[in-house]
Tab-separated table of C-alpha atoms in Angstrom:
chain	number	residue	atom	x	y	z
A	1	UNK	CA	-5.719	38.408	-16.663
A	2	UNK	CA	-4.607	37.275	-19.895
A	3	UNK	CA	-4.277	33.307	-20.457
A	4	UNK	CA	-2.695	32.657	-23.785
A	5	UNK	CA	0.712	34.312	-23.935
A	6	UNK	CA	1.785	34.044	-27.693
A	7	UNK	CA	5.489	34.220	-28.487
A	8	UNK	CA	4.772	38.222	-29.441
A	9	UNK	CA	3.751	38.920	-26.235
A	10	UNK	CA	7.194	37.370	-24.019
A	11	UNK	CA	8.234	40.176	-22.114
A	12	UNK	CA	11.968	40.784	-23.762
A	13	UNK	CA	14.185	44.263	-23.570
A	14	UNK	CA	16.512	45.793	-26.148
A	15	UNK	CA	19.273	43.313	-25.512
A	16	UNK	CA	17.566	40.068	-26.688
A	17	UNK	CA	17.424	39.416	-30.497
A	18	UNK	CA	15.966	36.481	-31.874
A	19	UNK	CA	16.102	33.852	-34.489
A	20	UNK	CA	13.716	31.591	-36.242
A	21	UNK	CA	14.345	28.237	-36.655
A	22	UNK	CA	13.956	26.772	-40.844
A	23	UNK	CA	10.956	24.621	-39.972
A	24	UNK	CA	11.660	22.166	-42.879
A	25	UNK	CA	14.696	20.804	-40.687
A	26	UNK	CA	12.668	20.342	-36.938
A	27	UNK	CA	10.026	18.127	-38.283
A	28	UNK	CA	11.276	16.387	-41.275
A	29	UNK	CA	11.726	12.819	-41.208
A	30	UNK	CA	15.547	13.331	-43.420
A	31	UNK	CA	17.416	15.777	-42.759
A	32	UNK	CA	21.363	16.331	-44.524
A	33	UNK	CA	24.291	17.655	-42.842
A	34	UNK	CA	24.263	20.685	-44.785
A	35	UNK	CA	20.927	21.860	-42.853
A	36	UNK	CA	21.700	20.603	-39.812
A	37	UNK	CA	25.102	22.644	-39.925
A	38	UNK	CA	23.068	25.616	-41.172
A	39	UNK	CA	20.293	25.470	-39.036
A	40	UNK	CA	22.685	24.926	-36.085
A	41	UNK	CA	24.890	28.023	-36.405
A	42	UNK	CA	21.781	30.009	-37.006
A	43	UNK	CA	20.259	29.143	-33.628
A	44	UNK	CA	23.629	28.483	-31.415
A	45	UNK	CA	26.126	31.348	-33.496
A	46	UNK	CA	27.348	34.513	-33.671
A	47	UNK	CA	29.686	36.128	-35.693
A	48	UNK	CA	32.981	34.378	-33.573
A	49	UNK	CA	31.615	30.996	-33.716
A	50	UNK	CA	30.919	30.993	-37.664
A	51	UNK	CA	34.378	32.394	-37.675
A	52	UNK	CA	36.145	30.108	-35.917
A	53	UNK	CA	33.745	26.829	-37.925
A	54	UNK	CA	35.073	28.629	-41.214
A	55	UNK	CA	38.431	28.517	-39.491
A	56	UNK	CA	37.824	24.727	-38.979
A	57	UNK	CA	36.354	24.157	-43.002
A	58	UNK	CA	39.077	25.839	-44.415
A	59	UNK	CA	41.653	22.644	-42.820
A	60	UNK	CA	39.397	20.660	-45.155
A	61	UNK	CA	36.456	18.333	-44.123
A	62	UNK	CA	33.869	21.272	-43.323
A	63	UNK	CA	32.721	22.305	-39.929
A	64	UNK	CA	32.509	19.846	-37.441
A	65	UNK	CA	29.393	20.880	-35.633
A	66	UNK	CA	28.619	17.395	-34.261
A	67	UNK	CA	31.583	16.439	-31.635
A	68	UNK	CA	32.138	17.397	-28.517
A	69	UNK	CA	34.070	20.120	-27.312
A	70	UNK	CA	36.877	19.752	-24.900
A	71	UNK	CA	38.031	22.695	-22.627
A	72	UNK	CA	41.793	22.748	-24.050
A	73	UNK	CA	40.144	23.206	-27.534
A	74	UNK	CA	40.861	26.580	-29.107
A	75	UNK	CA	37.134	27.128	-29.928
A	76	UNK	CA	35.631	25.936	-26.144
A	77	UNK	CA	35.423	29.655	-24.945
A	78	UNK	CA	32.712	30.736	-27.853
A	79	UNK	CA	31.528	27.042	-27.485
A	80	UNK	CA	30.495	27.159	-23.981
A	81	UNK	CA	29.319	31.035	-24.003
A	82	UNK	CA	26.989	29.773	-26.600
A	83	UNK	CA	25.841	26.743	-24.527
A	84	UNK	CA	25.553	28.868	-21.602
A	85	UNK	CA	23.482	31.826	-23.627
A	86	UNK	CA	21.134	29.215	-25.228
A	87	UNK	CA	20.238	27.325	-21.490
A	88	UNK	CA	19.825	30.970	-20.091
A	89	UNK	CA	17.501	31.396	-23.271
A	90	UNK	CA	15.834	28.235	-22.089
A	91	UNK	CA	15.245	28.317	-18.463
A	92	UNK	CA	13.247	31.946	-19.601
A	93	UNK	CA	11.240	30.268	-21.877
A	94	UNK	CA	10.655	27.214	-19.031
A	95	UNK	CA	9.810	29.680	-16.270
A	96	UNK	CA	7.563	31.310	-18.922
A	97	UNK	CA	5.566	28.262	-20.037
A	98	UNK	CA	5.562	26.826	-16.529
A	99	UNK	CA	3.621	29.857	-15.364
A	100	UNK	CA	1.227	29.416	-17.899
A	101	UNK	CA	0.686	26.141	-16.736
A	102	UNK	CA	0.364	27.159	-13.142
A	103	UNK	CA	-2.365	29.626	-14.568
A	104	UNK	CA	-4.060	28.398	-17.415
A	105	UNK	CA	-5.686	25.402	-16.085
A	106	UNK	CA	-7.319	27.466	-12.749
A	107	UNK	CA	-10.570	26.911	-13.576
A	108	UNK	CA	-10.662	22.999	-14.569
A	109	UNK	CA	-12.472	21.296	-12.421
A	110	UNK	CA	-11.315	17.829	-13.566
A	111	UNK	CA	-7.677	18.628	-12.855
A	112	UNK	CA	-6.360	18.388	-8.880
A	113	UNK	CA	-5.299	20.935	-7.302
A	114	UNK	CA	-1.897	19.163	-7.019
A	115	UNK	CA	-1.523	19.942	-10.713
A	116	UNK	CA	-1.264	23.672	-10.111
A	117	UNK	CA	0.766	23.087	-7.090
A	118	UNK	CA	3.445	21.660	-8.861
A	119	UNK	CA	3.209	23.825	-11.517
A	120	UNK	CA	3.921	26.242	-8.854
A	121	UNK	CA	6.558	24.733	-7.874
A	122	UNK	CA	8.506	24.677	-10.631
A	123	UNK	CA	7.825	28.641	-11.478
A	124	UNK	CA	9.679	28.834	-8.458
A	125	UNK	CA	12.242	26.752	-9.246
A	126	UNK	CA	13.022	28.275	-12.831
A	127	UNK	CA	13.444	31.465	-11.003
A	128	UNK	CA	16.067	30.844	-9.552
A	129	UNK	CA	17.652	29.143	-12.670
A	130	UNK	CA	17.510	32.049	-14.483
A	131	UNK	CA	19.346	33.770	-11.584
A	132	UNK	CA	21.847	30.906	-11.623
A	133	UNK	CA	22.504	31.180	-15.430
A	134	UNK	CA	22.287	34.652	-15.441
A	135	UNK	CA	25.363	34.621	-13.112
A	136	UNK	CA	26.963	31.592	-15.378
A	137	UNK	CA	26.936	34.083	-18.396
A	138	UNK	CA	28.670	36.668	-16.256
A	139	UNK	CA	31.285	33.874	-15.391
A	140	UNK	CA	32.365	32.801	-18.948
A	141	UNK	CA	32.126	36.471	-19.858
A	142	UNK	CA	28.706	36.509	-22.456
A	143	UNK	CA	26.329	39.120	-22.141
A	144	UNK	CA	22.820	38.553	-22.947
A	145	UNK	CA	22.146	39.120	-26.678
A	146	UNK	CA	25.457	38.028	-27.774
A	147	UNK	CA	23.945	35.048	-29.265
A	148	UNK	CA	20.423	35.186	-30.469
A	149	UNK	CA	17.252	33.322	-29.002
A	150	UNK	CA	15.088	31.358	-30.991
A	151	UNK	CA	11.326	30.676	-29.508
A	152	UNK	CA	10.529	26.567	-30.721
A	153	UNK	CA	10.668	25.817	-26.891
A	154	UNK	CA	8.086	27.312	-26.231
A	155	UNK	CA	6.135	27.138	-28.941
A	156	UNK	CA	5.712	23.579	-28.453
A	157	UNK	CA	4.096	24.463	-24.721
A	158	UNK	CA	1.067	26.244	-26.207
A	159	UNK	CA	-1.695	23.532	-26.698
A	160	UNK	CA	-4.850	24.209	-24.597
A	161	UNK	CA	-4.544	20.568	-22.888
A	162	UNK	CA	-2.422	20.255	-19.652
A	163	UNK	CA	-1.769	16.648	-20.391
A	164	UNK	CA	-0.462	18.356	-24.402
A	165	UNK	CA	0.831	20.985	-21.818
A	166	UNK	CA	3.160	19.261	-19.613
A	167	UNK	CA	4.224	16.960	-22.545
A	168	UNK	CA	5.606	19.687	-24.563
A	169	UNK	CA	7.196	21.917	-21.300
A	170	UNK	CA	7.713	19.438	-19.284
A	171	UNK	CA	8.493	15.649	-20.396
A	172	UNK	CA	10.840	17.217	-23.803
A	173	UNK	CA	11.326	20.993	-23.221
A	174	UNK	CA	12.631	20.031	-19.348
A	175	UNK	CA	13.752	16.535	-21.203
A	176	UNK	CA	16.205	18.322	-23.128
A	177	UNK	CA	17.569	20.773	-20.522
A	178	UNK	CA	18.790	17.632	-18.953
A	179	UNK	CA	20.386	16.372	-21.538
A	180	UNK	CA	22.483	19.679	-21.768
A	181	UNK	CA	23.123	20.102	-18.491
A	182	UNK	CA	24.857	16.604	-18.470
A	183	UNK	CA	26.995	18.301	-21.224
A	184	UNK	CA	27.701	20.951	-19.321
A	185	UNK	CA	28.732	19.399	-16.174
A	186	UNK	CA	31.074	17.224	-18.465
A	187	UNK	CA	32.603	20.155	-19.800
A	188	UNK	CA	32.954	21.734	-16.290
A	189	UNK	CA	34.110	19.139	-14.748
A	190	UNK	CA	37.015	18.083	-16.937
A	191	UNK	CA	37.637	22.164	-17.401
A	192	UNK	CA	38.481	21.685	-13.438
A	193	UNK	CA	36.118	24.618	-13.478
A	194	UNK	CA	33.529	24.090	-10.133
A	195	UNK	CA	31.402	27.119	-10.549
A	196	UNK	CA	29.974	25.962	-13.762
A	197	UNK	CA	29.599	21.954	-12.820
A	198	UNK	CA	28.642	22.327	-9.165
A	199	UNK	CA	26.297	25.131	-10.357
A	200	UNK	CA	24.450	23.372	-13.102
A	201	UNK	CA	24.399	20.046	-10.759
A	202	UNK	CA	22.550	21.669	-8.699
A	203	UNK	CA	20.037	22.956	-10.851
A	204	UNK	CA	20.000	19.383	-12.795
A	205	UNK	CA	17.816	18.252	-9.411
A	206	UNK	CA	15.269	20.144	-10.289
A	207	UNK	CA	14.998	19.916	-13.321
A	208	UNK	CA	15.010	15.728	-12.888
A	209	UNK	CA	11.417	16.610	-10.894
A	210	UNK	CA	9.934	18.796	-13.379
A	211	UNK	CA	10.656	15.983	-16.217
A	212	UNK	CA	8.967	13.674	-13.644
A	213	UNK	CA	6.108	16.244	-13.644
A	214	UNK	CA	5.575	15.587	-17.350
A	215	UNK	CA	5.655	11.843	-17.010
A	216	UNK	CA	3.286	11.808	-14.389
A	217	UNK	CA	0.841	14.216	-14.968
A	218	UNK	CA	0.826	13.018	-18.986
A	219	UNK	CA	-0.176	9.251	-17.863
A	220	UNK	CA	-2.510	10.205	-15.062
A	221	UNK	CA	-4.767	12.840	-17.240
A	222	UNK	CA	-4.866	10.159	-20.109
A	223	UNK	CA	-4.812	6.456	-18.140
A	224	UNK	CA	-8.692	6.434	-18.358
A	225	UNK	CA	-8.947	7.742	-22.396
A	226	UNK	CA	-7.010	6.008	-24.906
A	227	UNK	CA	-8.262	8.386	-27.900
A	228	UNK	CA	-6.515	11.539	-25.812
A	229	UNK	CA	-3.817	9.339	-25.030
A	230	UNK	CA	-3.181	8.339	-28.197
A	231	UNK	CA	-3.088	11.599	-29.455
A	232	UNK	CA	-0.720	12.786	-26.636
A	233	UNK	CA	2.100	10.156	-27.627
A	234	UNK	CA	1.950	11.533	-31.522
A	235	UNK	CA	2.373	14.881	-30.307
A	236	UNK	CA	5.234	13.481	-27.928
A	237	UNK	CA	6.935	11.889	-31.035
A	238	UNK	CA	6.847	15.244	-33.156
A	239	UNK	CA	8.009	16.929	-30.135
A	240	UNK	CA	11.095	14.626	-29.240
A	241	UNK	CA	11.666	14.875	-33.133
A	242	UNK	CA	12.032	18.738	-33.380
A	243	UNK	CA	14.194	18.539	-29.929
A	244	UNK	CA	16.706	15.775	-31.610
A	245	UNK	CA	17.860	19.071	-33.323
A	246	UNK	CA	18.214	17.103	-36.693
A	247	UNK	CA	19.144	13.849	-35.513
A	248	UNK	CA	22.463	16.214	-34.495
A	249	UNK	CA	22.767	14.860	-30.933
A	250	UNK	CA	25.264	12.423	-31.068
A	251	UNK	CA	24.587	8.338	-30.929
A	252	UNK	CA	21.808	9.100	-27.979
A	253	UNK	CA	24.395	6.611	-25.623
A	254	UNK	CA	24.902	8.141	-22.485
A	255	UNK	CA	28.849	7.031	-22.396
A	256	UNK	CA	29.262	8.631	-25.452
A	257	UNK	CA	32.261	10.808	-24.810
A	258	UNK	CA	32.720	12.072	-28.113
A	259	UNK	CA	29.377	13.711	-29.498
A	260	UNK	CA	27.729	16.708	-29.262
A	261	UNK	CA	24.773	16.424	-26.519
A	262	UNK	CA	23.530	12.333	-26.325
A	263	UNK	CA	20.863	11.505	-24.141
A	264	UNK	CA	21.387	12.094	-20.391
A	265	UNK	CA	20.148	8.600	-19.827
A	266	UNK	CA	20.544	8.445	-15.779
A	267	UNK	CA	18.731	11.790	-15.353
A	268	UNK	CA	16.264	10.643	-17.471
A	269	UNK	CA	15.596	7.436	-15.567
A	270	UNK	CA	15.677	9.335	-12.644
A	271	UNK	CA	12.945	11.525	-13.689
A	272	UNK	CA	10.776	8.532	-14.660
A	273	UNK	CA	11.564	7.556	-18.643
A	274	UNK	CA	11.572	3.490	-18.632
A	275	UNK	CA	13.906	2.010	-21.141
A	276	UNK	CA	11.149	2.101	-23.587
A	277	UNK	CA	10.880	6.048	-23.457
A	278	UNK	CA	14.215	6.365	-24.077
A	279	UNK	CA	13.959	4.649	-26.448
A	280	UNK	CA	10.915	6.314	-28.382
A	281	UNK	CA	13.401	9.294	-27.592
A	282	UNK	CA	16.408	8.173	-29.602
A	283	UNK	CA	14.154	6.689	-32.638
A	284	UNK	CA	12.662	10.101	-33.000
A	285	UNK	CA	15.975	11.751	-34.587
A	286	UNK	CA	15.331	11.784	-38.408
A	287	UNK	CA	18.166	10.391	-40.659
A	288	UNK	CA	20.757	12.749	-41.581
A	289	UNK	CA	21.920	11.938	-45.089
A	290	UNK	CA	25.998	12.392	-45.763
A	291	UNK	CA	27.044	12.285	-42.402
A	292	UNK	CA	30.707	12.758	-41.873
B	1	UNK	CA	-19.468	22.903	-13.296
B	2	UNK	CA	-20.579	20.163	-16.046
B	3	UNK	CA	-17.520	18.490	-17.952
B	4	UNK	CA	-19.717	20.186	-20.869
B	5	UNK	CA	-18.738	23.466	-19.477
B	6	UNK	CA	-15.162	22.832	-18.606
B	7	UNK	CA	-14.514	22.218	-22.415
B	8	UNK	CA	-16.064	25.320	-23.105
B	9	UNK	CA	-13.922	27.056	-21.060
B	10	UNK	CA	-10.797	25.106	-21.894
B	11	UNK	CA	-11.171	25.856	-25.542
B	12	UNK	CA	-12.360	29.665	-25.648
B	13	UNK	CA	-9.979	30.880	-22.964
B	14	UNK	CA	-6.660	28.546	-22.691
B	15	UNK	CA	-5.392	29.525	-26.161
B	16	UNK	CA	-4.530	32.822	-28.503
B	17	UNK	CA	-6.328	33.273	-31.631
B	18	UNK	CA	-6.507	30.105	-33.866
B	19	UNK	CA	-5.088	30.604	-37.388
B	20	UNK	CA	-6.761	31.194	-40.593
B	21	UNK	CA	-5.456	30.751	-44.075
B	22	UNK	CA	-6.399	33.662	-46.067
B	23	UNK	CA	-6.250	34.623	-49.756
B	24	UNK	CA	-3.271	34.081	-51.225
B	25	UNK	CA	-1.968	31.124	-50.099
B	26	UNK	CA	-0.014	29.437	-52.916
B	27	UNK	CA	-0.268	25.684	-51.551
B	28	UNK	CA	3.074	24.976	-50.542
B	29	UNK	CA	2.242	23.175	-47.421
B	30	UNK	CA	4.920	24.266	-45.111
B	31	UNK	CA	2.552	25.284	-42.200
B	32	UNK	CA	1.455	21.748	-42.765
B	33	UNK	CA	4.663	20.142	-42.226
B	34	UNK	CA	5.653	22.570	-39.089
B	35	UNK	CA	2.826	22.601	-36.909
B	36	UNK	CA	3.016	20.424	-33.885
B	37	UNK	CA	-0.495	20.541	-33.446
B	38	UNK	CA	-1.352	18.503	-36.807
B	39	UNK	CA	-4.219	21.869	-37.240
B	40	UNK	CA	-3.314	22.100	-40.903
B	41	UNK	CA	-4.541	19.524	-43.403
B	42	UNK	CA	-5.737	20.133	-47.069
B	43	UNK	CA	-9.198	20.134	-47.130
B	44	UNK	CA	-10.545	18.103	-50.110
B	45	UNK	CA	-6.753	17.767	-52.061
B	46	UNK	CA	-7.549	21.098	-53.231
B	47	UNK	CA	-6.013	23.917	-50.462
B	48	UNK	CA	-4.913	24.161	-46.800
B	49	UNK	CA	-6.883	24.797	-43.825
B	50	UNK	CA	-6.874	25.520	-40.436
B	51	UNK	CA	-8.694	23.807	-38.081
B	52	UNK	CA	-9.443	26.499	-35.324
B	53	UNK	CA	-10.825	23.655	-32.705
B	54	UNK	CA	-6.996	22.408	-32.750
B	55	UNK	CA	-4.466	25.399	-33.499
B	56	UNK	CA	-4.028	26.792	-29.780
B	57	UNK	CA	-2.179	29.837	-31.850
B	58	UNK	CA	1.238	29.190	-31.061
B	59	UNK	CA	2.085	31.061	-33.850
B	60	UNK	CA	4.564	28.266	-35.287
B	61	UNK	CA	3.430	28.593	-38.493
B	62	UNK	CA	3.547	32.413	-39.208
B	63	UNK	CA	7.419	32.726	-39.921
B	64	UNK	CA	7.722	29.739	-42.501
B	65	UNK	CA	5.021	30.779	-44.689
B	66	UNK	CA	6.392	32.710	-47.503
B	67	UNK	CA	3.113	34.734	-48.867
B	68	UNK	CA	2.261	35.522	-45.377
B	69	UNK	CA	-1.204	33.785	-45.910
B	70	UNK	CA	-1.948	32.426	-42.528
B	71	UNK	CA	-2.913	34.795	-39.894
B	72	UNK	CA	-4.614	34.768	-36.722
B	73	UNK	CA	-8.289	34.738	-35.993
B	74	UNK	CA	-8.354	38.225	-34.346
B	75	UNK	CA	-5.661	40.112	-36.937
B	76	UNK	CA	-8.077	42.309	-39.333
B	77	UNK	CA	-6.480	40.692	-42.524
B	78	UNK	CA	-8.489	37.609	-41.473
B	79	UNK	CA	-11.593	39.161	-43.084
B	80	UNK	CA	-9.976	37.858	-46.116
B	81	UNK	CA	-10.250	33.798	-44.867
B	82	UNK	CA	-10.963	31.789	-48.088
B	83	UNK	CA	-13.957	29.680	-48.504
B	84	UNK	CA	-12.510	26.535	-47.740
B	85	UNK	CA	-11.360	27.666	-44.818
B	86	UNK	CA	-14.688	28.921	-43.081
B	87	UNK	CA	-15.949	25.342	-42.149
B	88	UNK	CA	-13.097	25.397	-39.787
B	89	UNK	CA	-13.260	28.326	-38.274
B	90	UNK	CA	-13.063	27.950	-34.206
B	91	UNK	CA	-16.434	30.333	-33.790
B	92	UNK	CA	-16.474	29.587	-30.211
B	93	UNK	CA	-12.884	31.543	-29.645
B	94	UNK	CA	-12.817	34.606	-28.126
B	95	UNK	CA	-10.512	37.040	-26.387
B	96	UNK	CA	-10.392	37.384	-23.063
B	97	UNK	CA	-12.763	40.505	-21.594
B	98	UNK	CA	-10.152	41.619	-19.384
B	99	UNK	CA	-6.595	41.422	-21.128
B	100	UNK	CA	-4.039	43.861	-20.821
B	101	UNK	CA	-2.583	45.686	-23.641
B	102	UNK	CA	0.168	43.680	-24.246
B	103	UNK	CA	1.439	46.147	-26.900
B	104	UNK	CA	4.274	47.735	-24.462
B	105	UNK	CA	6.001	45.499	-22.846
B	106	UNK	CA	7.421	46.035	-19.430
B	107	UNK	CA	11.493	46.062	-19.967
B	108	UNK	CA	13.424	43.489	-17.913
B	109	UNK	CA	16.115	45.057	-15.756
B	110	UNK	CA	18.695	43.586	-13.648
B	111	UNK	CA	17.503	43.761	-10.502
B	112	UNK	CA	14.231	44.160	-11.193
B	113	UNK	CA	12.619	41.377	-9.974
């Protein structure tokens, strides 16, 4: 059986489309608003959103990708069918790279056989998030497709080391879905909507142990080389770089209540991150130049 | 099995086909600047590389390059690899005996699973 999947070969149907991301903006060190805005409604739009952002521009100031949106807001519904398309997106690309995880390492002898198992484990688990979002789409009315999917998840879970591996899938890809879900159940919650907070709570447990898996298994398969480990971190850095989406997510303060998608920083402590990851995490954003 | 041997394994069967930069390439560095993997470098302040050991062949860099000169190891326009590039070619890579043909994907259905 194959071992490397490549983004070419992810099993997709008619309805999917996808996007690439402009690469200048995930890794640069500055960024300006102008890309991040650009870059933004290229991987979260469709033709509605950039509608109702041009909507916004035209009342003067230019779209304002970066805050928070409330439920009462006229632009929530396309808002939240986007947020919802683009974790659906996610949790394919997480069950994906977690099952190359579970099979990619079989035959290393120097990793335990607990590795797999938890890999295993959360296979398993992002089954049943897919279900769970997969129903979520059907609930705020978005079909899959509507917005298009964009592959950088995954593409930062291919390296050939598990401790690489779990980093990239694990520790930011899974890092990230919690951050989002905290955003979600925010916007569920004060939309006195329970099917979409109560829904994504639950998932958020699991996804607090596969970020766990990431922090573990990273520090155990490195504690004894300090060359490997030092290369893991600087891959760690790019990758919490690329996932700050452009230095776009908000101040990184977890009472933040008025930017778009800060650091979940309880989840994250409950999956492991010390103060100190978090805050490697927040100095990772680039600078955005003319921020409004 | 030897850690020796585990390594082998690890780095001829864990990954797709590294990248090679091929004729053409007009120096502009952006597979540089977007791969994760730091695989890319400029060999010599003169032109890009690959380095096969590192690029697992995620494929990153295929998109942003705007001659389409970086291609992977197994794609027939890799014949064309420039010089500089052959030092760093991952020789030990190779496909895996028993892979499917990936070319036709199996649709995803509702239901289906």
């Amino acid at each position: 059986m194959k071992k490397l999947m490549t983004t070419d070969d992810l099993a997709r149907d008619e309805r999917f489309r996808r996007t690439p991301v402009p690469l200048d903006f995930l890794m640069a060190e500055e960024v300006t608003v102008e890309q991040v805005e650009e870059t933004m409604l290229m991987l979260l739009g469709n033709d509605e959103m950039r509608q109702t952002l041009e909507q916004q521009s035209a009342g003067g100031g230019g779209p304002n990708i970066f805050r928070r949106v409330r439920p009462e807001e006229d632009d929530a519904p396309v808002f939240i069918k986007s947020q919802m398309h683009g974790i659906f997106m996610g949790e394919m690309q997480a069950l994906e790279a977690a099952g190359r995880s579970a099979w990619d390492f079989t035959d290393d002898d120097e990793l335990p056989w607990k590795f797999q198992f938890d890999m295993a484990r959360q296979c398993w688990d992002e089954t049943r998030h897919v279900e769970t979002y997969s129903a979520l789409l059907d609930h705020v009315g978005c079909d899959i497709g509507e917005f298009a999917e964009n592959l950088f998840l995954f593409e930062f879970g291919c390296s050939d080391d598990p401790a690489e591996r779990v980093v990239g899938v694990n520790r930011c890809l899974e890092g990230l879905a919690l951050d989002v879900f905290n955003d979600t159940i925010r916007f569920g919650r004060s939309a006195d909507d329970d099917t979409i907070w109560k829904s994504v709570d639950y998932v958020s447990a699991d996804e607090v142990t596969h970020v766990r898996f990431g922090q573990v298994w990273s520090k155990a398969l490195t504690a004894d080389d300090p060359e490997r480990r030092a290369k893991i971190v600087n891959f760690q850095r790019k990758v919490d770089r690329a996932f700050s989406l452009g230095g776009l997510r908000g101040a990184y303060d977890g009472a933040n209540t008025e930017q778009f998608l800060p650091l979940a920083i309880e989840f994250r402590k409950l999956a492991g991150f010390t103060d100190q990851d978090i805050a490697d995490v927040a100095g990772a954003a680039p600078k955005v130049k003319g921020r409004r | 099995m030897s850690i020796m041997r585990s390594v082998e394994r690890r780095m001829t069967r864990r990954r797709g086909a590294p990248y090679v930069i091929v004729d053409g390439c007009i120096e502009c560095g952006m597979c540089e600047r977007v791969c994760p993997y730091d695989a890319v470098f400029m060999a010599n302040d003169l032109e890009y590389v690959v380095d096969g050991a590192k690029c697992p062949g995620c494929r990153r860099c295929l998109d942003p390059c705007p001659v389409g000169a970086i291609v992977p190891m197994d794609d027939p326009r890799a014949t064309g690899v420039r010089g500089s590039n052959r030092p760093f070619l991952f020789a030990a890579w190779q496909q895996e005996p028993d892979q499917p043909d990936m070319s036709q994907h199996h649709p995803v259905t509702p239901g289906s699973t």
